[in-house]
Tab-separated table of C-alpha atoms in Angstrom:
chain	number	residue	atom	x	y	z
A	2	MET	CA	106.738	141.562	166.393
A	3	ARG	CA	106.233	138.125	164.863
A	4	ARG	CA	108.501	136.512	167.415
A	5	LEU	CA	106.679	138.307	170.169
A	6	ALA	CA	103.428	136.869	168.880
A	7	PHE	CA	104.915	133.397	169.006
A	8	VAL	CA	106.103	133.925	172.549
A	9	LEU	CA	102.572	134.988	173.461
A	10	ALA	CA	101.075	131.980	171.701
A	11	LEU	CA	103.572	129.744	173.444
A	12	VAL	CA	102.732	131.136	176.865
A	13	VAL	CA	99.001	130.809	176.212
A	14	GLY	CA	99.442	127.279	174.890
A	15	LEU	CA	101.581	126.148	177.818
A	16	SER	CA	99.227	127.673	180.365
A	17	SER	CA	96.411	125.483	179.044
A	18	CYS	CA	98.340	122.222	179.502
A	19	ALA	CA	97.388	119.933	182.394
A	20	SER	CA	101.021	119.321	183.357
A	21	LEU	CA	103.856	121.764	182.918
A	22	PRO	CA	106.418	120.754	180.288
A	23	ARG	CA	110.131	120.589	180.931
A	24	ILE	CA	111.590	124.058	180.789
A	25	GLN	CA	113.703	124.603	177.685
A	26	PRO	CA	115.732	127.537	176.412
A	27	LEU	CA	113.191	129.951	175.026
A	28	PRO	CA	114.784	130.705	171.607
A	29	ALA	CA	114.947	126.993	170.734
A	30	GLU	CA	111.355	126.513	171.788
A	31	ILE	CA	110.202	129.430	169.631
A	32	GLU	CA	112.086	128.065	166.654
A	33	ALA	CA	110.421	124.671	167.093
A	34	VAL	CA	106.946	126.198	167.188
A	35	GLU	CA	107.676	128.204	164.052
A	36	THR	CA	108.951	125.125	162.226
A	37	HIS	CA	105.930	123.066	163.220
A	38	LEU	CA	103.455	125.702	162.179
A	39	THR	CA	105.209	126.355	158.888
A	40	ALA	CA	105.284	122.647	158.053
A	41	ALA	CA	101.672	122.161	159.097
A	42	THR	CA	100.593	125.190	157.083
A	43	GLY	CA	102.528	123.985	154.055
A	44	ASN	CA	101.117	120.486	154.206
A	45	LEU	CA	97.575	121.761	154.646
A	46	GLN	CA	97.954	124.253	151.784
A	47	GLN	CA	99.273	121.456	149.584
A	48	LEU	CA	96.285	119.266	150.483
A	49	LEU	CA	93.869	122.113	149.707
A	50	THR	CA	95.548	122.658	146.339
A	51	MET	CA	95.504	118.960	145.466
A	52	ALA	CA	91.815	118.858	146.375
A	53	ALA	CA	91.236	121.957	144.212
A	54	ARG	CA	92.890	120.151	141.281
A	55	VAL	CA	90.403	117.316	141.667
A	56	ALA	CA	87.483	119.723	142.104
A	57	ASN	CA	88.544	121.617	138.976
A	58	THR	CA	88.580	118.399	136.942
A	59	VAL	CA	85.085	117.509	138.184
A	60	SER	CA	84.013	121.058	137.384
A	61	LEU	CA	85.237	120.760	133.795
A	62	ILE	CA	83.439	117.451	133.269
A	63	GLU	CA	80.152	118.748	134.683
A	64	ASP	CA	80.318	122.053	132.809
A	65	GLU	CA	80.900	120.308	129.492
A	66	ALA	CA	78.066	117.874	130.145
A	67	ALA	CA	75.710	120.681	131.197
A	68	LYS	CA	76.449	122.621	128.017
A	69	GLY	CA	75.706	119.435	126.062
A	70	GLY	CA	72.322	119.122	127.718
A	71	VAL	CA	73.210	115.905	129.496
A	72	VAL	CA	72.630	117.259	133.016
A	73	PRO	CA	69.084	118.167	134.166
A	74	PRO	CA	68.837	121.965	134.692
A	75	ALA	CA	67.834	121.695	138.349
A	76	ALA	CA	70.762	119.367	139.089
A	77	ASP	CA	73.104	121.682	137.167
A	78	ALA	CA	71.956	124.681	139.212
A	79	ALA	CA	72.392	122.802	142.486
A	80	PHE	CA	75.837	121.603	141.429
A	81	ASP	CA	76.827	125.156	140.431
A	82	ARG	CA	75.871	126.437	143.874
A	83	ALA	CA	77.737	123.609	145.613
A	84	MET	CA	80.843	124.150	143.477
A	85	VAL	CA	80.951	127.913	144.121
A	86	ALA	CA	80.412	127.313	147.854
A	87	TYR	CA	83.279	124.814	147.818
A	88	ALA	CA	85.580	127.297	146.032
A	89	ASP	CA	84.626	130.025	148.521
A	90	ALA	CA	85.300	127.761	151.520
A	91	SER	CA	88.626	126.603	150.121
A	92	ASP	CA	89.651	130.196	149.378
A	93	ALA	CA	88.755	131.265	152.908
A	94	ALA	CA	90.754	128.389	154.403
A	95	SER	CA	93.749	129.077	152.176
A	96	LYS	CA	93.673	132.785	152.987
A	97	GLY	CA	93.468	132.021	156.691
A	98	LEU	CA	96.379	129.595	156.490
A	99	VAL	CA	98.696	131.994	154.716
A	100	SER	CA	97.738	134.952	156.914
A	101	GLY	CA	99.532	133.256	159.789
A	102	ALA	CA	96.879	134.491	162.207
A	103	ARG	CA	96.117	130.968	163.423
A	104	LYS	CA	98.808	129.888	165.848
A	105	THR	CA	97.400	126.734	167.419
A	106	TRP	CA	96.579	123.290	166.080
A	107	PRO	CA	92.845	123.529	166.848
A	108	GLU	CA	92.744	126.861	165.026
A	109	LEU	CA	94.398	125.363	161.957
A	110	ARG	CA	92.033	122.424	162.050
A	111	ALA	CA	89.006	124.725	162.349
A	112	LEU	CA	90.135	126.469	159.173
A	113	VAL	CA	89.991	123.273	157.132
A	114	GLU	CA	86.802	121.718	158.539
A	115	PRO	CA	84.368	123.933	156.562
A	116	VAL	CA	86.066	122.845	153.335
A	117	LEU	CA	85.361	119.218	154.230
A	118	ALA	CA	81.704	120.087	154.860
A	119	ARG	CA	81.451	121.858	151.486
A	120	GLY	CA	83.201	118.946	149.812
A	121	GLN	CA	80.584	116.583	151.229
A	122	ALA	CA	77.827	118.903	149.975
A	123	LEU	CA	79.466	118.783	146.551
A	124	ILE	CA	79.442	114.993	146.622
A	125	ASP	CA	75.760	115.043	147.570
A	126	ALA	CA	74.967	117.418	144.690
A	127	ALA	CA	76.907	115.207	142.272
A	128	GLY	CA	74.572	112.369	143.189
A	129	GLN	CA	71.875	114.114	141.117
A	130	LEU	CA	73.957	114.526	137.967
A	131	GLY	CA	72.355	111.634	136.106
A	132	ALA	CA	74.392	110.240	133.213
A	133	ILE	CA	77.751	111.683	134.282
A	134	LYS	CA	77.447	110.675	137.925
A	135	GLY	CA	79.610	107.616	137.306
A	136	ARG	CA	82.345	109.683	135.659
A	137	VAL	CA	82.828	111.923	138.680
A	138	THR	CA	82.243	109.452	141.520
A	139	ASN	CA	85.846	108.272	141.799
A	140	LEU	CA	87.183	111.802	141.524
A	141	LEU	CA	84.906	113.017	144.297
A	142	ALA	CA	85.984	110.092	146.470
A	143	GLN	CA	89.560	111.341	146.043
A	144	LEU	CA	88.456	114.825	147.015
A	145	ARG	CA	86.796	113.513	150.157
A	146	ASP	CA	89.871	111.460	151.098
A	147	LEU	CA	92.194	114.425	150.681
A	148	LEU	CA	90.046	116.669	152.845
A	149	SER	CA	89.489	113.935	155.422
A	150	ALA	CA	93.236	113.542	155.665
A	151	ALA	CA	93.635	117.262	156.257
A	152	VAL	CA	91.122	117.208	159.102
A	153	GLY	CA	92.010	113.741	160.410
A	154	GLU	CA	95.617	114.622	160.975
A	155	PHE	CA	94.484	117.295	163.395
A	156	MET	CA	91.985	115.104	165.216
A	157	PHE	CA	94.171	114.802	168.306
A	158	GLY	CA	96.630	117.585	167.642
A	159	GLY	CA	95.252	120.129	170.054
A	160	ALA	CA	97.698	119.330	172.829
A	161	ARG	CA	100.746	120.281	170.809
B	15	MET	CA	96.315	111.171	145.083
B	16	ASN	CA	99.068	110.532	147.565
B	17	PRO	CA	98.818	106.799	148.402
B	18	GLN	CA	100.282	107.394	151.853
B	19	ILE	CA	97.428	109.744	152.699
B	20	LEU	CA	94.857	107.295	151.398
B	21	ALA	CA	96.411	104.430	153.374
B	22	TYR	CA	96.399	106.546	156.517
B	23	VAL	CA	92.750	107.486	156.140
B	24	MET	CA	91.805	103.858	155.529
B	25	LYS	CA	93.629	102.740	158.668
B	26	LEU	CA	91.936	105.471	160.690
B	27	ILE	CA	88.522	104.467	159.376
B	28	ALA	CA	89.204	100.779	160.055
B	29	VAL	CA	90.069	101.423	163.697
B	30	GLY	CA	87.098	103.759	164.031
B	31	VAL	CA	84.740	101.066	162.783
B	32	GLN	CA	86.180	98.547	165.259
B	33	VAL	CA	85.781	101.016	168.122
B	34	LYS	CA	82.208	101.704	167.083
B	35	ASN	CA	81.388	98.006	166.930
B	36	GLY	CA	83.208	96.698	169.996
B	37	GLY	CA	84.190	99.652	172.125
B	38	LEU	CA	87.623	101.055	172.840
B	39	THR	CA	89.739	98.086	173.958
B	40	GLU	CA	93.327	98.410	175.109
B	41	GLN	CA	94.550	97.027	171.787
B	42	LEU	CA	92.477	99.492	169.793
B	43	ARG	CA	93.591	102.299	172.067
B	44	ALA	CA	97.205	101.386	171.278
B	45	GLU	CA	96.485	101.231	167.544
B	46	LEU	CA	94.767	104.595	167.730
B	47	SER	CA	97.700	106.112	169.597
B	48	ALA	CA	100.074	104.832	166.924
B	49	LEU	CA	97.884	106.306	164.204
B	50	VAL	CA	97.703	109.640	165.999
B	51	ALA	CA	101.485	109.754	166.204
B	52	GLU	CA	101.720	108.830	162.530
B	53	GLY	CA	99.212	111.494	161.578
B	54	GLN	CA	100.875	114.203	163.593
B	55	GLN	CA	104.197	113.289	162.065
B	56	SER	CA	102.831	113.374	158.520
B	57	ILE	CA	101.429	116.880	158.913
B	58	LEU	CA	104.922	117.983	159.829
B	59	GLU	CA	106.643	116.286	156.897
B	60	PRO	CA	108.926	118.280	154.626
B	61	GLN	CA	108.042	119.049	151.042
B	62	ASP	CA	107.868	116.246	148.495
B	63	ASP	CA	111.454	116.962	147.430
B	64	GLY	CA	112.638	116.628	151.021
B	65	SER	CA	113.357	120.295	151.617
B	66	PRO	CA	111.763	122.024	154.614
B	67	TRP	CA	108.668	124.138	154.142
B	68	ASP	CA	109.163	127.866	153.793
B	69	GLU	CA	106.920	130.809	152.998
B	70	ALA	CA	107.828	130.869	149.300
B	71	ALA	CA	106.854	127.215	148.847
B	72	ILE	CA	103.551	127.750	150.656
B	73	LEU	CA	102.775	130.753	148.465
B	74	ARG	CA	103.487	128.754	145.299
B	75	TRP	CA	100.901	126.146	146.346
B	76	LYS	CA	98.475	128.930	147.265
B	77	ALA	CA	98.916	130.629	143.876
B	78	GLU	CA	97.956	127.423	142.086
B	79	HIS	CA	95.073	126.918	144.497
B	80	ASP	CA	93.733	130.416	143.866
B	81	THR	CA	93.997	129.971	140.085
B	82	LEU	CA	92.024	126.732	140.280
B	83	THR	CA	89.262	128.112	142.500
B	84	ALA	CA	88.969	131.206	140.273
B	85	GLN	CA	88.493	128.928	137.258
B	86	ILE	CA	85.854	126.968	139.154
B	87	ARG	CA	84.029	130.130	140.159
B	88	ASP	CA	84.123	131.520	136.586
B	89	ARG	CA	82.658	128.274	135.298
B	90	HIS	CA	79.842	127.902	137.809
B	91	ASP	CA	79.020	131.335	139.190
B	92	GLY	CA	76.150	133.089	137.437
B	93	ASP	CA	75.324	130.333	134.956
């Protein structure tokens, strides 16, 4: 069934190309698509996990500071909301990746883009953290770079 | 973070800024094409130890991811 799905995805993908590709033996072509998607999924999952490591470190720093009364309550509440939204978006992307339901490059890219948006919202919320803002700025820059890489690598990948 | 990823993003941003400032010249188009090829290649790279990606490896990264996001949610949800 899985191979049949790949054949279907392959046919749909090829039919959308402007020029027809050179005809190749079908089994080899299917294997190539599977390898590409597995590698892309693995690399994207790794990037999401590395970004989650950074987010978790920022989370620990902010939580400790909030409990110590260093962070204004309104900023703490906004940061909490942004952090939970980020975790939800990253979970949804990770679940979608592993499900294998997305078979094309644009579909994989679309999975990761909301995480980048939530990461940016997290950075914006961190701008209101007062005394600890400086401690998390570099970490959040790493988070943004990781997520930008995940999306950037798919910027022109739709034709694959 | 992975310095290769950071370097790639910086190169992409640098070309983007040049395109924004001076338009898409033939030279910039060539640089962009090279970066696209580099980016597409990097997303297909094997694991850090050189072995090809497989389902088990992906699930190991996902398990760590899910643990981290659960910790984040516990810390910030319902405070």
